[in-house]
C-alpha positions as a printed NumPy array, in Angstrom:
array([[128.367, 136.615, 110.277],
       [129.528, 135.826, 106.744],
       [125.98 , 135.051, 105.582],
       [124.603, 138.232, 107.079],
       [127.428, 140.2  , 105.483],
       [125.993, 139.044, 102.148],
       [122.511, 140.141, 103.247],
       [123.918, 143.535, 104.21 ],
       [125.621, 143.795, 100.829],
       [122.228, 143.284,  99.198],
       [120.859, 145.975, 101.503],
       [123.561, 148.352, 100.314],
       [122.531, 147.674,  96.733],
       [118.735, 147.981,  97.075],
       [118.19 , 150.307, 100.066],
       [119.099, 153.918,  99.332],
       [118.472, 155.235, 102.861],
       [121.244, 157.302, 104.443],
       [121.871, 157.549, 108.186],
       [124.413, 159.917, 109.792],
       [125.919, 160.674, 106.4  ],
       [126.459, 157.055, 105.316],
       [124.412, 154.335, 103.562],
       [122.282, 152.771, 106.278],
       [123.505, 149.211, 105.614],
       [127.205, 150.175, 105.617],
       [127.655, 149.766, 109.372],
       [126.178, 146.242, 109.671],
       [128.089, 145.148, 106.57 ],
       [131.426, 146.283, 108.027],
       [130.607, 144.842, 111.457],
       [129.563, 141.455, 110.041],
       [132.769, 141.182, 107.987],
       [134.877, 142.273, 110.962],
       [133.223, 139.8  , 113.335],
       [133.678, 136.959, 110.828],
       [137.415, 137.672, 110.601],
       [137.662, 138.17 , 114.371],
       [135.954, 134.873, 115.173],
       [137.905, 132.831, 112.633],
       [141.215, 134.219, 113.863],
       [140.455, 133.574, 117.541],
       [139.333, 130.041, 116.668],
       [142.618, 129.397, 114.844],
       [144.612, 130.806, 117.77 ],
       [142.769, 128.632, 120.288],
       [143.438, 125.613, 118.073],
       [147.192, 126.148, 118.586],
       [146.916, 125.581, 122.336],
       [146.975, 122.35 , 124.299],
       [146.383, 123.946, 127.716],
       [143.114, 125.339, 129.113],
       [141.022, 124.081, 126.201],
       [137.772, 123.941, 128.165],
       [138.19 , 127.514, 129.406],
       [139.019, 128.573, 125.858],
       [135.891, 126.805, 124.574],
       [133.703, 128.728, 127.004],
       [135.421, 132.048, 126.283],
       [135.067, 131.458, 122.553],
       [131.367, 130.775, 122.867],
       [130.92 , 133.941, 124.938],
       [132.53 , 135.885, 122.076],
       [130.094, 134.266, 119.644],
       [126.972, 134.934, 121.713],
       [127.83 , 138.53 , 122.599],
       [128.79 , 139.244, 118.993],
       [125.457, 137.862, 117.794],
       [123.498, 139.938, 120.32 ],
       [125.286, 143.094, 119.226],
       [124.66 , 142.387, 115.543],
       [120.958, 141.608, 116.12 ],
       [120.58 , 145.035, 117.733],
       [122.538, 146.83 , 115.002],
       [120.557, 145.135, 112.243],
       [117.253, 145.695, 114.022],
       [117.988, 149.4  , 114.34 ],
       [118.85 , 149.583, 110.648],
       [115.496, 148.019, 109.791],
       [113.812, 150.631, 112.014],
       [115.825, 153.403, 110.367],
       [117.497, 154.339, 113.654],
       [121.133, 154.678, 114.63 ],
       [122.366, 151.916, 116.926],
       [125.356, 153.617, 118.549],
       [125.13 , 156.63 , 120.88 ],
       [121.325, 156.666, 120.537],
       [119.417, 157.972, 123.575],
       [116.488, 159.416, 121.632],
       [113.883, 157.231, 123.371],
       [114.021, 154.946, 126.436],
       [113.827, 151.947, 124.086],
       [116.762, 153.16 , 121.97 ],
       [118.75 , 153.979, 125.098],
       [118.072, 150.501, 126.504],
       [119.278, 148.85 , 123.299],
       [122.449, 150.925, 123.366],
       [123.008, 149.964, 127.017],
       [122.66 , 146.281, 126.14 ],
       [125.146, 146.759, 123.302],
       [127.572, 148.391, 125.714],
       [127.291, 145.466, 128.112],
       [127.855, 142.912, 125.324],
       [130.987, 144.771, 124.245],
       [132.363, 144.708, 127.797],
       [131.656, 140.979, 128.146],
       [133.119, 140.271, 124.692],
       [136.269, 142.217, 125.593],
       [136.583, 140.294, 128.861],
       [136.181, 136.951, 127.04 ],
       [138.893, 137.965, 124.587],
       [141.11 , 138.881, 127.554],
       [140.604, 135.359, 128.951],
       [141.658, 133.942, 125.562],
       [144.694, 136.254, 125.564],
       [145.722, 135.009, 129.016],
       [145.377, 131.406, 127.836],
       [147.572, 132.175, 124.833],
       [150.168, 133.869, 127.051],
       [150.465, 130.711, 129.15 ],
       [150.098, 128.17 , 126.366],
       [153.304, 126.306, 125.447],
       [153.84 , 127.017, 121.756],
       [156.799, 125.261, 120.146],
       [157.663, 127.942, 117.601],
       [158.72 , 131.178, 119.334],
       [157.886, 133.39 , 116.354],
       [154.38 , 131.941, 116.183],
       [153.937, 132.451, 119.918],
       [155.08 , 136.076, 119.655],
       [152.825, 136.785, 116.648],
       [149.746, 135.28 , 118.298],
       [150.294, 136.905, 121.686],
       [151.297, 140.272, 120.283],
       [148.357, 140.267, 117.883],
       [145.738, 139.487, 120.526],
       [147.123, 141.967, 123.08 ],
       [147.221, 144.822, 120.567],
       [143.712, 143.839, 119.445],
       [142.528, 144.209, 123.045],
       [143.986, 147.727, 123.159],
       [142.326, 148.567, 119.842],
       [138.997, 147.263, 121.095],
       [139.357, 149.337, 124.262],
       [139.537, 152.491, 122.122],
       [135.829, 151.881, 121.495],
       [135.126, 152.77 , 125.13 ],
       [136.417, 156.299, 124.433],
       [133.702, 156.739, 121.817],
       [130.964, 156.007, 124.354],
       [131.979, 158.975, 126.499],
       [130.154, 162.307, 126.042],
       [132.114, 164.651, 123.804],
       [133.358, 168.038, 124.966],
       [130.608, 169.685, 122.918],
       [127.932, 167.469, 124.479],
       [129.189, 168.258, 127.984],
       [129.246, 171.972, 127.203],
       [125.645, 171.829, 125.99 ],
       [124.583, 170.255, 129.309],
       [121.4  , 168.244, 129.922],
       [123.017, 164.897, 129.131],
       [120.036, 163.194, 130.777],
       [117.762, 164.481, 128.007],
       [120.211, 164.417, 125.074],
       [119.31 , 162.356, 122.01 ],
       [122.92 , 161.426, 121.317],
       [125.649, 160.671, 123.858],
       [129.101, 159.848, 122.541],
       [130.638, 160.006, 119.071],
       [133.367, 158.5  , 116.97 ],
       [134.454, 161.873, 115.548],
       [136.557, 164.308, 117.563],
       [136.185, 168.051, 117.099],
       [133.468, 167.75 , 114.462],
       [129.953, 166.228, 114.424],
       [129.476, 162.665, 113.224],
       [128.205, 162.368, 109.671],
       [130.344, 165.091, 108.086],
       [132.651, 164.789, 105.054],
       [134.279, 161.374, 105.063],
       [136.677, 159.125, 103.209],
       [135.153, 156.725, 100.672],
       [134.639, 153.105, 101.754],
       [135.878, 153.55 , 105.34 ],
       [133.682, 156.553, 106.169],
       [136.428, 158.068, 108.344],
       [136.178, 161.814, 108.875],
       [138.2  , 164.102, 106.615],
       [137.589, 167.228, 108.703],
       [138.274, 166.037, 112.262],
       [139.689, 163.226, 114.329],
       [138.101, 159.787, 114.132],
       [138.514, 157.182, 116.883],
       [137.364, 154.431, 114.546],
       [140.809, 154.544, 112.933],
       [142.877, 153.31 , 115.927],
       [139.947, 151.033, 116.816],
       [140.161, 149.411, 113.372],
       [143.955, 149.347, 113.166],
       [144.317, 147.898, 116.652],
       [141.691, 145.17 , 116.339],
       [143.094, 143.901, 113.057],
       [146.504, 143.282, 114.592],
       [144.817, 139.986, 115.413],
       [145.079, 139.032, 111.738],
       [147.883, 141.149, 110.311],
       [150.749, 140.192, 112.618],
       [150.222, 136.416, 112.241],
       [149.773, 136.976, 108.489],
       [153.164, 138.713, 108.423],
       [154.746, 135.625, 109.971],
       [152.909, 133.354, 107.529],
       [154.306, 135.47 , 104.671],
       [157.839, 135.01 , 106.043],
       [157.35 , 131.237, 106.208],
       [155.983, 131.111, 102.649],
       [158.941, 133.155, 101.384],
       [161.499, 130.982, 103.187],
       [161.881, 128.429, 100.351],
       [162.823, 131.282,  98.   ],
       [164.831, 133.44 , 100.444],
       [167.362, 131.325, 102.284],
       [167.894, 133.733, 105.182],
       [164.229, 133.499, 106.174],
       [164.689, 129.808, 106.935],
       [166.398, 130.888, 110.143],
       [163.802, 130.694, 112.944],
       [165.677, 133.29 , 115.038],
       [165.57 , 135.82 , 112.196],
       [161.826, 135.305, 111.774],
       [161.384, 135.816, 115.526],
       [163.353, 139.084, 115.463],
       [161.391, 140.391, 112.473],
       [158.067, 139.535, 114.111],
       [159.164, 141.353, 117.266],
       [160.083, 144.461, 115.276],
       [156.802, 144.461, 113.36 ],
       [154.785, 143.905, 116.552],
       [156.478, 146.847, 118.257],
       [155.997, 148.997, 115.166],
       [152.334, 148.033, 114.947],
       [151.804, 148.97 , 118.597],
       [153.429, 152.314, 117.828],
       [151.049, 152.806, 114.891],
       [148.023, 152.224, 117.145],
       [149.4  , 154.771, 119.628],
       [150.106, 157.267, 116.848],
       [146.644, 157.043, 115.262],
       [144.988, 157.296, 118.689],
       [147.007, 160.413, 119.517],
       [146.175, 161.952, 116.16 ],
       [142.442, 161.235, 116.508],
       [142.222, 162.57 , 120.062],
       [143.699, 165.867, 118.859],
       [140.823, 166.219, 116.389],
       [143.085, 165.738, 113.384],
       [141.979, 163.946, 110.197],
       [144.06 , 160.96 , 109.127],
       [144.722, 162.452, 105.687],
       [145.677, 165.914, 106.995],
       [148.462, 165.316, 109.539],
       [150.264, 168.282, 111.087],
       [154.024, 168.629, 111.532],
       [154.026, 166.893, 114.93 ],
       [152.205, 163.866, 113.529],
       [154.522, 163.684, 110.512],
       [157.6  , 163.857, 112.734],
       [156.23 , 161.128, 115.015],
       [155.39 , 158.961, 111.993],
       [158.892, 159.504, 110.611],
       [160.488, 158.516, 113.918],
       [158.313, 155.387, 114.086],
       [159.147, 154.422, 110.493],
       [162.861, 154.995, 111.084],
       [162.756, 152.881, 114.248],
       [161.068, 150.   , 112.426],
       [163.529, 150.247, 109.531],
       [166.455, 150.244, 111.985],
       [164.996, 147.225, 113.747],
       [164.63 , 145.312, 110.487],
       [168.187, 146.257, 109.467],
       [169.565, 145.133, 112.826],
       [167.671, 141.835, 112.608],
       [169.001, 141.123, 109.127],
       [172.523, 142.241, 110.043],
       [172.8  , 139.829, 112.964],
       [171.274, 136.902, 111.07 ],
       [173.774, 134.255, 109.968],
       [174.469, 133.989, 106.267],
       [172.976, 130.881, 104.634],
       [175.53 , 128.125, 104.065],
       [175.903, 127.011, 100.447],
       [177.161, 123.517,  99.713],
       [179.301, 123.288,  96.559],
       [180.397, 120.079,  94.817],
       [183.992, 119.151,  95.68 ],
       [186.251, 116.587,  94.051],
       [188.056, 114.05 ,  96.203],
       [190.893, 111.951,  94.738],
       [192.142, 108.753,  96.319],
       [195.779, 108.917,  97.331],
       [196.478, 105.23 ,  96.687],
       [196.164, 105.48 ,  92.922],
       [197.999, 107.54 ,  90.32 ],
       [196.384, 110.855,  89.46 ],
       [195.758, 109.769,  85.911],
       [193.746, 106.786,  87.086],
       [192.089, 108.5  ,  90.05 ],
       [188.445, 107.941,  90.911],
       [186.485, 111.16 ,  91.412],
       [183.725, 111.444,  93.993],
       [181.373, 114.365,  94.184],
       [180.102, 115.446,  97.58 ]])
């Protein structure tokens, strides 16, 4: 995946073709990078377990194979100058899209098996266990948002004749795919975009464990973070807040609302979520014990005169 991300980067530089409003090599580049991060993170998580290793090995290899099949199809369609997702233009294109859909279902199921292994695995550090389990479960929810994109849109249903339609499904809500979009991400600036909660949710797999790693790295400098219970409480708060963010971005996208143009309801919900996370962090810090400082003390022997006393420093 990492090597083909480099190939896709070259494609972005030398191939000026545009497909559905975006450089044609942008999609495989983003997918290759995402799959590389996804695979490395799952491999690290499986390495933390001592139970069900053989099942985890099989599930991990299923993730690899299905991911490779999906990327072969996406890259092949780019070479042909065709869209890979939602394409029902010809029987061949529709068959490729069906195969992609099946690989995604199998990949999701394999990740669910890994999640179940991680839920049952005995992990010594409770904060690590919470970060790993919370990250993989939220990632499963984020991946499941992709199934919403495969459904015919309201506009496609209203037009009828889905059996003969060239395109079935979309990632945009309320506007056609390929319209005005944000730089780099390509997310719609005029309507909702289900790729946002899909992206945010799937990358909980990396971001929540990375938050814990940051706490551990800061512990030598910040004494309070050396407390394992405090780290556990902070990870719990961040996990809950992250789940709320996935729910919020999904709700916003389904209402056909661009990420960068939230309405009052979205702003209020975001404010409530932010306040809840801030309150959770404050409560976690408030209940954490203060670090104990050890100061030098002088001890004088009582058997000798004070003028001749021997001083010991503890």
